[in-house]
Amino acid sequence: CFGELIDTMIKIRNQSMRFVKIPKVLFDLLVRFLMDPMFPRIINWQQYQLLFEDNIAEAKSAEKILGRSMTSTKEFFINEFANAAN
């Protein structure tokens, strides 16, 4: 869950954060007419649209390719947040 990830980041970094809600329609315009044409290597319109699609594949197929069972990414983010705090 995204909220749990943010809570973990705040705890590890030991900093408060202030969030500003931006309407999606405004962000859509920003990405489509500024980011995509000027900075397509950062994110383009198609990549942005894919962020809102379900990207969970069949776990069994992924496990067969990886040769191991799927695991949580929670430890990865905990390590990344801890390293960012230094």
mmCIF file of N, CA, C and O in Angstrom:
data_model
loop_
_atom_site.group_PDB
_atom_site.id
_atom_site.type_symbol
_atom_site.label_atom_id
_atom_site.label_comp_id
_atom_site.label_asym_id
_atom_site.label_seq_id
_atom_site.Cartn_x
_atom_site.Cartn_y
_atom_site.Cartn_z
ATOM 1 N N CYS A 1 0.844 -1.184 0.000
ATOM 2 C CA CYS A 1 0.000 0.000 0.000
ATOM 3 C C CYS A 1 0.897 1.259 0.000
ATOM 4 O O CYS A 1 1.896 1.329 0.714
ATOM 5 N N PHE A 2 0.537 2.225 -0.799
ATOM 6 C CA PHE A 2 1.340 3.439 -0.940
ATOM 7 C C PHE A 2 1.430 4.202 0.385
ATOM 8 O O PHE A 2 2.487 4.715 0.739
ATOM 9 N N GLY A 3 0.340 4.263 1.126
ATOM 10 C CA GLY A 3 0.335 4.966 2.406
ATOM 11 C C GLY A 3 1.316 4.357 3.395
ATOM 12 O O GLY A 3 2.012 5.070 4.124
ATOM 13 N N GLU A 4 1.397 3.039 3.406
ATOM 14 C CA GLU A 4 2.339 2.342 4.297
ATOM 15 C C GLU A 4 3.772 2.653 3.892
ATOM 16 O O GLU A 4 4.645 2.846 4.747
ATOM 17 N N LEU A 5 4.018 2.736 2.606
ATOM 18 C CA LEU A 5 5.351 3.075 2.101
ATOM 19 C C LEU A 5 5.761 4.479 2.539
ATOM 20 O O LEU A 5 6.889 4.694 2.994
ATOM 21 N N ILE A 6 4.854 5.429 2.451
ATOM 22 C CA ILE A 6 5.136 6.804 2.880
ATOM 23 C C ILE A 6 5.390 6.848 4.386
ATOM 24 O O ILE A 6 6.328 7.512 4.853
ATOM 25 N N ASP A 7 4.571 6.143 5.170
ATOM 26 C CA ASP A 7 4.779 6.089 6.624
ATOM 27 C C ASP A 7 6.154 5.524 6.965
ATOM 28 O O ASP A 7 6.844 6.035 7.851
ATOM 29 N N THR A 8 6.557 4.477 6.256
ATOM 30 C CA THR A 8 7.877 3.875 6.482
ATOM 31 C C THR A 8 8.982 4.871 6.167
ATOM 32 O O THR A 8 9.942 5.011 6.928
ATOM 33 N N MET A 9 8.843 5.602 5.068
ATOM 34 C CA MET A 9 9.846 6.582 4.692
ATOM 35 C C MET A 9 9.975 7.673 5.756
ATOM 36 O O MET A 9 11.082 8.059 6.132
ATOM 37 N N ILE A 10 8.856 8.159 6.259
ATOM 38 C CA ILE A 10 8.882 9.211 7.274
ATOM 39 C C ILE A 10 9.570 8.717 8.543
ATOM 40 O O ILE A 10 10.394 9.433 9.129
ATOM 41 N N LYS A 11 9.276 7.496 8.959
ATOM 42 C CA LYS A 11 9.896 6.938 10.170
ATOM 43 C C LYS A 11 11.397 6.768 10.006
ATOM 44 O O LYS A 11 12.180 7.122 10.881
ATOM 45 N N ILE A 12 11.818 6.217 8.882
ATOM 46 C CA ILE A 12 13.237 5.948 8.661
ATOM 47 C C ILE A 12 14.032 7.244 8.526
ATOM 48 O O ILE A 12 15.113 7.384 9.089
ATOM 49 N N ARG A 13 13.508 8.193 7.783
ATOM 50 C CA ARG A 13 14.228 9.444 7.558
ATOM 51 C C ARG A 13 14.109 10.383 8.750
ATOM 52 O O ARG A 13 14.827 11.371 8.834
ATOM 53 N N ASN A 14 13.179 10.105 9.649
ATOM 54 C CA ASN A 14 12.974 10.901 10.851
ATOM 55 C C ASN A 14 12.754 12.382 10.504
ATOM 56 O O ASN A 14 13.318 13.279 11.128
ATOM 57 N N GLN A 15 11.967 12.594 9.471
ATOM 58 C CA GLN A 15 11.639 13.948 9.032
ATOM 59 C C GLN A 15 10.140 14.014 8.782
ATOM 60 O O GLN A 15 9.538 13.060 8.323
ATOM 61 N N SER A 16 9.568 15.154 9.051
ATOM 62 C CA SER A 16 8.163 15.317 8.711
ATOM 63 C C SER A 16 8.064 15.687 7.238
ATOM 64 O O SER A 16 9.004 16.200 6.641
ATOM 65 N N MET A 17 6.924 15.410 6.673
ATOM 66 C CA MET A 17 6.716 15.727 5.263
ATOM 67 C C MET A 17 5.393 16.458 5.119
ATOM 68 O O MET A 17 4.457 16.200 5.861
ATOM 69 N N ARG A 18 5.353 17.322 4.160
ATOM 70 C CA ARG A 18 4.127 18.055 3.876
ATOM 71 C C ARG A 18 3.702 17.713 2.450
ATOM 72 O O ARG A 18 4.470 17.900 1.503
ATOM 73 N N PHE A 19 2.516 17.202 2.318
ATOM 74 C CA PHE A 19 2.012 16.808 1.017
ATOM 75 C C PHE A 19 1.037 17.845 0.503
ATOM 76 O O PHE A 19 0.239 18.390 1.252
ATOM 77 N N VAL A 20 1.111 18.088 -0.779
ATOM 78 C CA VAL A 20 0.209 19.017 -1.441
ATOM 79 C C VAL A 20 -0.575 18.217 -2.480
ATOM 80 O O VAL A 20 0.013 17.566 -3.346
ATOM 81 N N LYS A 21 -1.887 18.290 -2.370
ATOM 82 C CA LYS A 21 -2.720 17.555 -3.307
ATOM 83 C C LYS A 21 -2.814 18.341 -4.617
ATOM 84 O O LYS A 21 -3.154 19.518 -4.636
ATOM 85 N N ILE A 22 -2.476 17.656 -5.712
ATOM 86 C CA ILE A 22 -2.536 18.252 -7.037
ATOM 87 C C ILE A 22 -3.583 17.476 -7.834
ATOM 88 O O ILE A 22 -3.486 16.248 -7.943
ATOM 89 N N PRO A 23 -4.564 18.164 -8.395
ATOM 90 C CA PRO A 23 -5.582 17.457 -9.182
ATOM 91 C C PRO A 23 -4.944 16.696 -10.345
ATOM 92 O O PRO A 23 -4.022 17.199 -11.001
ATOM 93 N N LYS A 24 -5.421 15.491 -10.585
ATOM 94 C CA LYS A 24 -4.855 14.657 -11.642
ATOM 95 C C LYS A 24 -4.954 15.338 -12.999
ATOM 96 O O LYS A 24 -4.018 15.248 -13.804
ATOM 97 N N VAL A 25 -6.025 16.025 -13.259
ATOM 98 C CA VAL A 25 -6.184 16.682 -14.554
ATOM 99 C C VAL A 25 -5.067 17.707 -14.795
ATOM 100 O O VAL A 25 -4.553 17.832 -15.906
ATOM 101 N N LEU A 26 -4.637 18.392 -13.759
ATOM 102 C CA LEU A 26 -3.540 19.348 -13.875
ATOM 103 C C LEU A 26 -2.226 18.627 -14.152
ATOM 104 O O LEU A 26 -1.430 19.033 -15.002
ATOM 105 N N PHE A 27 -2.010 17.527 -13.441
ATOM 106 C CA PHE A 27 -0.795 16.750 -13.646
ATOM 107 C C PHE A 27 -0.787 16.110 -15.034
ATOM 108 O O PHE A 27 0.257 16.018 -15.685
ATOM 109 N N ASP A 28 -1.971 15.675 -15.507
ATOM 110 C CA ASP A 28 -2.080 15.130 -16.865
ATOM 111 C C ASP A 28 -1.593 16.153 -17.886
ATOM 112 O O ASP A 28 -0.823 15.828 -18.798
ATOM 113 N N LEU A 29 -2.054 17.378 -17.746
ATOM 114 C CA LEU A 29 -1.657 18.446 -18.666
ATOM 115 C C LEU A 29 -0.151 18.711 -18.588
ATOM 116 O O LEU A 29 0.516 18.896 -19.610
ATOM 117 N N LEU A 30 0.386 18.729 -17.383
ATOM 118 C CA LEU A 30 1.814 18.960 -17.182
ATOM 119 C C LEU A 30 2.648 17.899 -17.890
ATOM 120 O O LEU A 30 3.608 18.217 -18.610
ATOM 121 N N VAL A 31 2.269 16.647 -17.703
ATOM 122 C CA VAL A 31 3.035 15.567 -18.328
ATOM 123 C C VAL A 31 2.857 15.575 -19.842
ATOM 124 O O VAL A 31 3.836 15.492 -20.587
ATOM 125 N N ARG A 32 1.615 15.717 -20.301
ATOM 126 C CA ARG A 32 1.368 15.621 -21.743
ATOM 127 C C ARG A 32 1.969 16.766 -22.547
ATOM 128 O O ARG A 32 2.517 16.552 -23.630
ATOM 129 N N PHE A 33 1.877 17.977 -22.035
ATOM 130 C CA PHE A 33 2.290 19.124 -22.843
ATOM 131 C C PHE A 33 3.629 19.752 -22.430
ATOM 132 O O PHE A 33 4.129 20.636 -23.122
ATOM 133 N N LEU A 34 4.206 19.312 -21.331
ATOM 134 C CA LEU A 34 5.514 19.828 -20.927
ATOM 135 C C LEU A 34 6.546 18.707 -20.837
ATOM 136 O O LEU A 34 7.558 18.724 -21.522
ATOM 137 N N MET A 35 6.269 17.728 -19.980
ATOM 138 C CA MET A 35 7.254 16.662 -19.761
ATOM 139 C C MET A 35 7.485 15.814 -21.015
ATOM 140 O O MET A 35 8.624 15.556 -21.382
ATOM 141 N N ASP A 36 6.408 15.370 -21.646
ATOM 142 C CA ASP A 36 6.551 14.496 -22.811
ATOM 143 C C ASP A 36 7.317 15.180 -23.952
ATOM 144 O O ASP A 36 8.301 14.624 -24.440
ATOM 145 N N PRO A 37 6.939 16.385 -24.362
ATOM 146 C CA PRO A 37 7.689 17.001 -25.468
ATOM 147 C C PRO A 37 9.097 17.469 -25.093
ATOM 148 O O PRO A 37 10.021 17.373 -25.895
ATOM 149 N N MET A 38 9.271 17.956 -23.868
ATOM 150 C CA MET A 38 10.563 18.551 -23.508
ATOM 151 C C MET A 38 11.516 17.591 -22.817
ATOM 152 O O MET A 38 12.730 17.738 -22.928
ATOM 153 N N PHE A 39 10.980 16.642 -22.057
ATOM 154 C CA PHE A 39 11.822 15.714 -21.280
ATOM 155 C C PHE A 39 11.343 14.273 -21.450
ATOM 156 O O PHE A 39 11.066 13.583 -20.458
ATOM 157 N N PRO A 40 11.267 13.760 -22.667
ATOM 158 C CA PRO A 40 10.730 12.411 -22.869
ATOM 159 C C PRO A 40 11.570 11.305 -22.235
ATOM 160 O O PRO A 40 11.062 10.216 -21.999
ATOM 161 N N ARG A 41 12.838 11.585 -21.930
ATOM 162 C CA ARG A 41 13.669 10.562 -21.287
ATOM 163 C C ARG A 41 13.286 10.381 -19.816
ATOM 164 O O ARG A 41 13.569 9.345 -19.232
ATOM 165 N N ILE A 42 12.651 11.386 -19.227
ATOM 166 C CA ILE A 42 12.194 11.265 -17.844
ATOM 167 C C ILE A 42 10.899 10.467 -17.814
ATOM 168 O O ILE A 42 10.795 9.460 -17.122
ATOM 169 N N ILE A 43 9.905 10.920 -18.570
ATOM 170 C CA ILE A 43 8.650 10.181 -18.710
ATOM 171 C C ILE A 43 7.917 10.718 -19.930
ATOM 172 O O ILE A 43 7.895 11.922 -20.172
ATOM 173 N N ASN A 44 7.362 9.801 -20.701
ATOM 174 C CA ASN A 44 6.559 10.239 -21.835
ATOM 175 C C ASN A 44 5.087 9.950 -21.545
ATOM 176 O O ASN A 44 4.756 9.339 -20.532
ATOM 177 N N TRP A 45 4.229 10.390 -22.438
ATOM 178 C CA TRP A 45 2.789 10.287 -22.197
ATOM 179 C C TRP A 45 2.344 8.829 -22.043
ATOM 180 O O TRP A 45 1.547 8.500 -21.170
ATOM 181 N N GLN A 46 2.860 7.933 -22.868
ATOM 182 C CA GLN A 46 2.472 6.529 -22.779
ATOM 183 C C GLN A 46 2.915 5.909 -21.462
ATOM 184 O O GLN A 46 2.167 5.155 -20.838
ATOM 185 N N GLN A 47 4.125 6.221 -21.021
ATOM 186 C CA GLN A 47 4.603 5.696 -19.734
ATOM 187 C C GLN A 47 3.745 6.217 -18.596
ATOM 188 O O GLN A 47 3.404 5.470 -17.670
ATOM 189 N N TYR A 48 3.400 7.484 -18.663
ATOM 190 C CA TYR A 48 2.554 8.093 -17.633
ATOM 191 C C TYR A 48 1.197 7.401 -17.579
ATOM 192 O O TYR A 48 0.710 7.074 -16.500
ATOM 193 N N GLN A 49 0.609 7.140 -18.727
ATOM 194 C CA GLN A 49 -0.685 6.459 -18.754
ATOM 195 C C GLN A 49 -0.590 5.059 -18.168
ATOM 196 O O GLN A 49 -1.508 4.602 -17.487
ATOM 197 N N LEU A 50 0.527 4.374 -18.402
ATOM 198 C CA LEU A 50 0.704 3.024 -17.870
ATOM 199 C C LEU A 50 0.812 2.990 -16.348
ATOM 200 O O LEU A 50 0.536 1.970 -15.729
ATOM 201 N N LEU A 51 1.190 4.103 -15.738
ATOM 202 C CA LEU A 51 1.260 4.148 -14.277
ATOM 203 C C LEU A 51 -0.103 3.897 -13.620
ATOM 204 O O LEU A 51 -0.176 3.474 -12.476
ATOM 205 N N PHE A 52 -1.155 4.129 -14.367
ATOM 206 C CA PHE A 52 -2.501 3.981 -13.821
ATOM 207 C C PHE A 52 -3.155 2.663 -14.215
ATOM 208 O O PHE A 52 -4.334 2.446 -13.959
ATOM 209 N N GLU A 53 -2.382 1.766 -14.801
ATOM 210 C CA GLU A 53 -2.868 0.447 -15.187
ATOM 211 C C GLU A 53 -2.359 -0.589 -14.193
ATOM 212 O O GLU A 53 -1.288 -0.445 -13.614
ATOM 213 N N ASP A 54 -3.132 -1.645 -14.037
ATOM 214 C CA ASP A 54 -2.732 -2.750 -13.175
ATOM 215 C C ASP A 54 -1.601 -3.505 -13.872
ATOM 216 O O ASP A 54 -1.771 -4.012 -14.971
ATOM 217 N N ASN A 55 -0.439 -3.551 -13.241
ATOM 218 C CA ASN A 55 0.709 -4.204 -13.879
ATOM 219 C C ASN A 55 1.124 -5.484 -13.173
ATOM 220 O O ASN A 55 2.250 -5.926 -13.288
ATOM 221 N N ILE A 56 0.212 -6.080 -12.444
ATOM 222 C CA ILE A 56 0.531 -7.319 -11.731
ATOM 223 C C ILE A 56 0.327 -8.489 -12.683
ATOM 224 O O ILE A 56 -0.772 -8.741 -13.154
ATOM 225 N N ALA A 57 1.401 -9.174 -12.967
ATOM 226 C CA ALA A 57 1.343 -10.323 -13.861
ATOM 227 C C ALA A 57 0.974 -11.570 -13.059
ATOM 228 O O ALA A 57 0.906 -11.544 -11.826
ATOM 229 N N GLU A 58 0.767 -12.612 -13.741
ATOM 230 C CA GLU A 58 0.503 -13.897 -13.103
ATOM 231 C C GLU A 58 1.752 -14.293 -12.301
ATOM 232 O O GLU A 58 2.847 -14.418 -12.854
ATOM 233 N N ALA A 59 1.592 -14.442 -11.005
ATOM 234 C CA ALA A 59 2.732 -14.724 -10.119
ATOM 235 C C ALA A 59 3.446 -16.015 -10.507
ATOM 236 O O ALA A 59 4.674 -16.080 -10.472
ATOM 237 N N LYS A 60 2.713 -17.029 -10.899
ATOM 238 C CA LYS A 60 3.339 -18.319 -11.240
ATOM 239 C C LYS A 60 4.278 -18.178 -12.439
ATOM 240 O O LYS A 60 5.355 -18.748 -12.449
ATOM 241 N N SER A 61 3.883 -17.397 -13.434
ATOM 242 C CA SER A 61 4.745 -17.197 -14.605
ATOM 243 C C SER A 61 6.017 -16.462 -14.214
ATOM 244 O O SER A 61 7.117 -16.818 -14.652
ATOM 245 N N ALA A 62 5.875 -15.429 -13.390
ATOM 246 C CA ALA A 62 7.045 -14.667 -12.949
ATOM 247 C C ALA A 62 7.968 -15.530 -12.107
ATOM 248 O O ALA A 62 9.188 -15.464 -12.241
ATOM 249 N N GLU A 63 7.401 -16.371 -11.238
ATOM 250 C CA GLU A 63 8.216 -17.253 -10.396
ATOM 251 C C GLU A 63 8.983 -18.264 -11.247
ATOM 252 O O GLU A 63 10.136 -18.584 -10.955
ATOM 253 N N LYS A 64 8.349 -18.737 -12.306
ATOM 254 C CA LYS A 64 9.027 -19.689 -13.202
ATOM 255 C C LYS A 64 10.221 -19.020 -13.886
ATOM 256 O O LYS A 64 11.298 -19.601 -13.985
ATOM 257 N N ILE A 65 10.037 -17.782 -14.333
ATOM 258 C CA ILE A 65 11.121 -17.051 -14.993
ATOM 259 C C ILE A 65 12.250 -16.754 -14.009
ATOM 260 O O ILE A 65 13.434 -16.925 -14.320
ATOM 261 N N LEU A 66 11.877 -16.312 -12.790
ATOM 262 C CA LEU A 66 12.877 -15.959 -11.784
ATOM 263 C C LEU A 66 13.558 -17.169 -11.168
ATOM 264 O O LEU A 66 14.671 -17.068 -10.658
ATOM 265 N N GLY A 67 12.862 -18.289 -11.166
ATOM 266 C CA GLY A 67 13.402 -19.485 -10.535
ATOM 267 C C GLY A 67 13.268 -19.448 -9.024
ATOM 268 O O GLY A 67 13.961 -20.178 -8.313
ATOM 269 N N ARG A 68 12.404 -18.596 -8.530
ATOM 270 C CA ARG A 68 12.151 -18.489 -7.081
ATOM 271 C C ARG A 68 10.773 -17.873 -6.872
ATOM 272 O O ARG A 68 10.173 -17.348 -7.796
ATOM 273 N N SER A 69 10.301 -17.918 -5.637
ATOM 274 C CA SER A 69 8.996 -17.337 -5.349
ATOM 275 C C SER A 69 9.080 -15.810 -5.296
ATOM 276 O O SER A 69 10.148 -15.242 -5.070
ATOM 277 N N MET A 70 7.959 -15.177 -5.548
ATOM 278 C CA MET A 70 7.879 -13.722 -5.500
ATOM 279 C C MET A 70 8.008 -13.269 -4.039
ATOM 280 O O MET A 70 7.535 -13.948 -3.133
ATOM 281 N N THR A 71 8.650 -12.143 -3.834
ATOM 282 C CA THR A 71 8.810 -11.613 -2.477
ATOM 283 C C THR A 71 8.354 -10.159 -2.436
ATOM 284 O O THR A 71 8.216 -9.503 -3.472
ATOM 285 N N SER A 72 8.184 -9.657 -1.252
ATOM 286 C CA SER A 72 7.763 -8.274 -1.057
ATOM 287 C C SER A 72 8.907 -7.328 -1.400
ATOM 288 O O SER A 72 10.086 -7.670 -1.264
ATOM 289 N N THR A 73 8.564 -6.121 -1.811
ATOM 290 C CA THR A 73 9.574 -5.101 -2.090
ATOM 291 C C THR A 73 9.803 -4.191 -0.878
ATOM 292 O O THR A 73 10.588 -3.247 -0.947
ATOM 293 N N LYS A 74 9.143 -4.508 0.224
ATOM 294 C CA LYS A 74 9.225 -3.646 1.407
ATOM 295 C C LYS A 74 10.663 -3.458 1.885
ATOM 296 O O LYS A 74 11.077 -2.332 2.173
ATOM 297 N N GLU A 75 11.447 -4.526 1.967
ATOM 298 C CA GLU A 75 12.840 -4.420 2.428
ATOM 299 C C GLU A 75 13.672 -3.535 1.501
ATOM 300 O O GLU A 75 14.526 -2.784 1.951
ATOM 301 N N PHE A 76 13.419 -3.638 0.209
ATOM 302 C CA PHE A 76 14.115 -2.786 -0.751
ATOM 303 C C PHE A 76 13.893 -1.319 -0.413
ATOM 304 O O PHE A 76 14.839 -0.531 -0.340
ATOM 305 N N PHE A 77 12.633 -0.920 -0.209
ATOM 306 C CA PHE A 77 12.335 0.477 0.065
ATOM 307 C C PHE A 77 12.872 0.919 1.421
ATOM 308 O O PHE A 77 13.357 2.041 1.563
ATOM 309 N N ILE A 78 12.838 0.052 2.408
ATOM 310 C CA ILE A 78 13.410 0.395 3.717
ATOM 311 C C ILE A 78 14.900 0.695 3.572
ATOM 312 O O ILE A 78 15.401 1.700 4.096
ATOM 313 N N ASN A 79 15.618 -0.135 2.830
ATOM 314 C CA ASN A 79 17.048 0.096 2.604
ATOM 315 C C ASN A 79 17.297 1.370 1.823
ATOM 316 O O ASN A 79 18.220 2.138 2.129
ATOM 317 N N GLU A 80 16.493 1.628 0.796
ATOM 318 C CA GLU A 80 16.662 2.839 -0.003
ATOM 319 C C GLU A 80 16.406 4.104 0.828
ATOM 320 O O GLU A 80 17.141 5.068 0.719
ATOM 321 N N PHE A 81 15.366 4.089 1.641
ATOM 322 C CA PHE A 81 15.057 5.252 2.471
ATOM 323 C C PHE A 81 16.139 5.474 3.509
ATOM 324 O O PHE A 81 16.507 6.604 3.813
ATOM 325 N N ALA A 82 16.674 4.395 4.058
ATOM 326 C CA ALA A 82 17.736 4.518 5.063
ATOM 327 C C ALA A 82 18.990 5.115 4.413
ATOM 328 O O ALA A 82 19.651 5.958 5.010
ATOM 329 N N ASN A 83 19.310 4.692 3.203
ATOM 330 C CA ASN A 83 20.478 5.222 2.506
ATOM 331 C C ASN A 83 20.289 6.671 2.110
ATOM 332 O O ASN A 83 21.227 7.457 2.103
ATOM 333 N N ALA A 84 19.070 7.060 1.782
ATOM 334 C CA ALA A 84 18.779 8.443 1.392
ATOM 335 C C ALA A 84 18.895 9.383 2.585
ATOM 336 O O ALA A 84 19.170 10.567 2.422
ATOM 337 N N ALA A 85 18.690 8.856 3.782
ATOM 338 C CA ALA A 85 18.752 9.690 4.981
ATOM 339 C C ALA A 85 20.178 10.046 5.336
ATOM 340 O O ALA A 85 20.423 11.008 6.060
ATOM 341 N N ASN A 86 21.148 9.300 4.818
ATOM 342 C CA ASN A 86 22.564 9.555 5.145
ATOM 343 C C ASN A 86 23.153 10.640 4.297
ATOM 344 O O ASN A 86 22.880 10.922 3.241
#
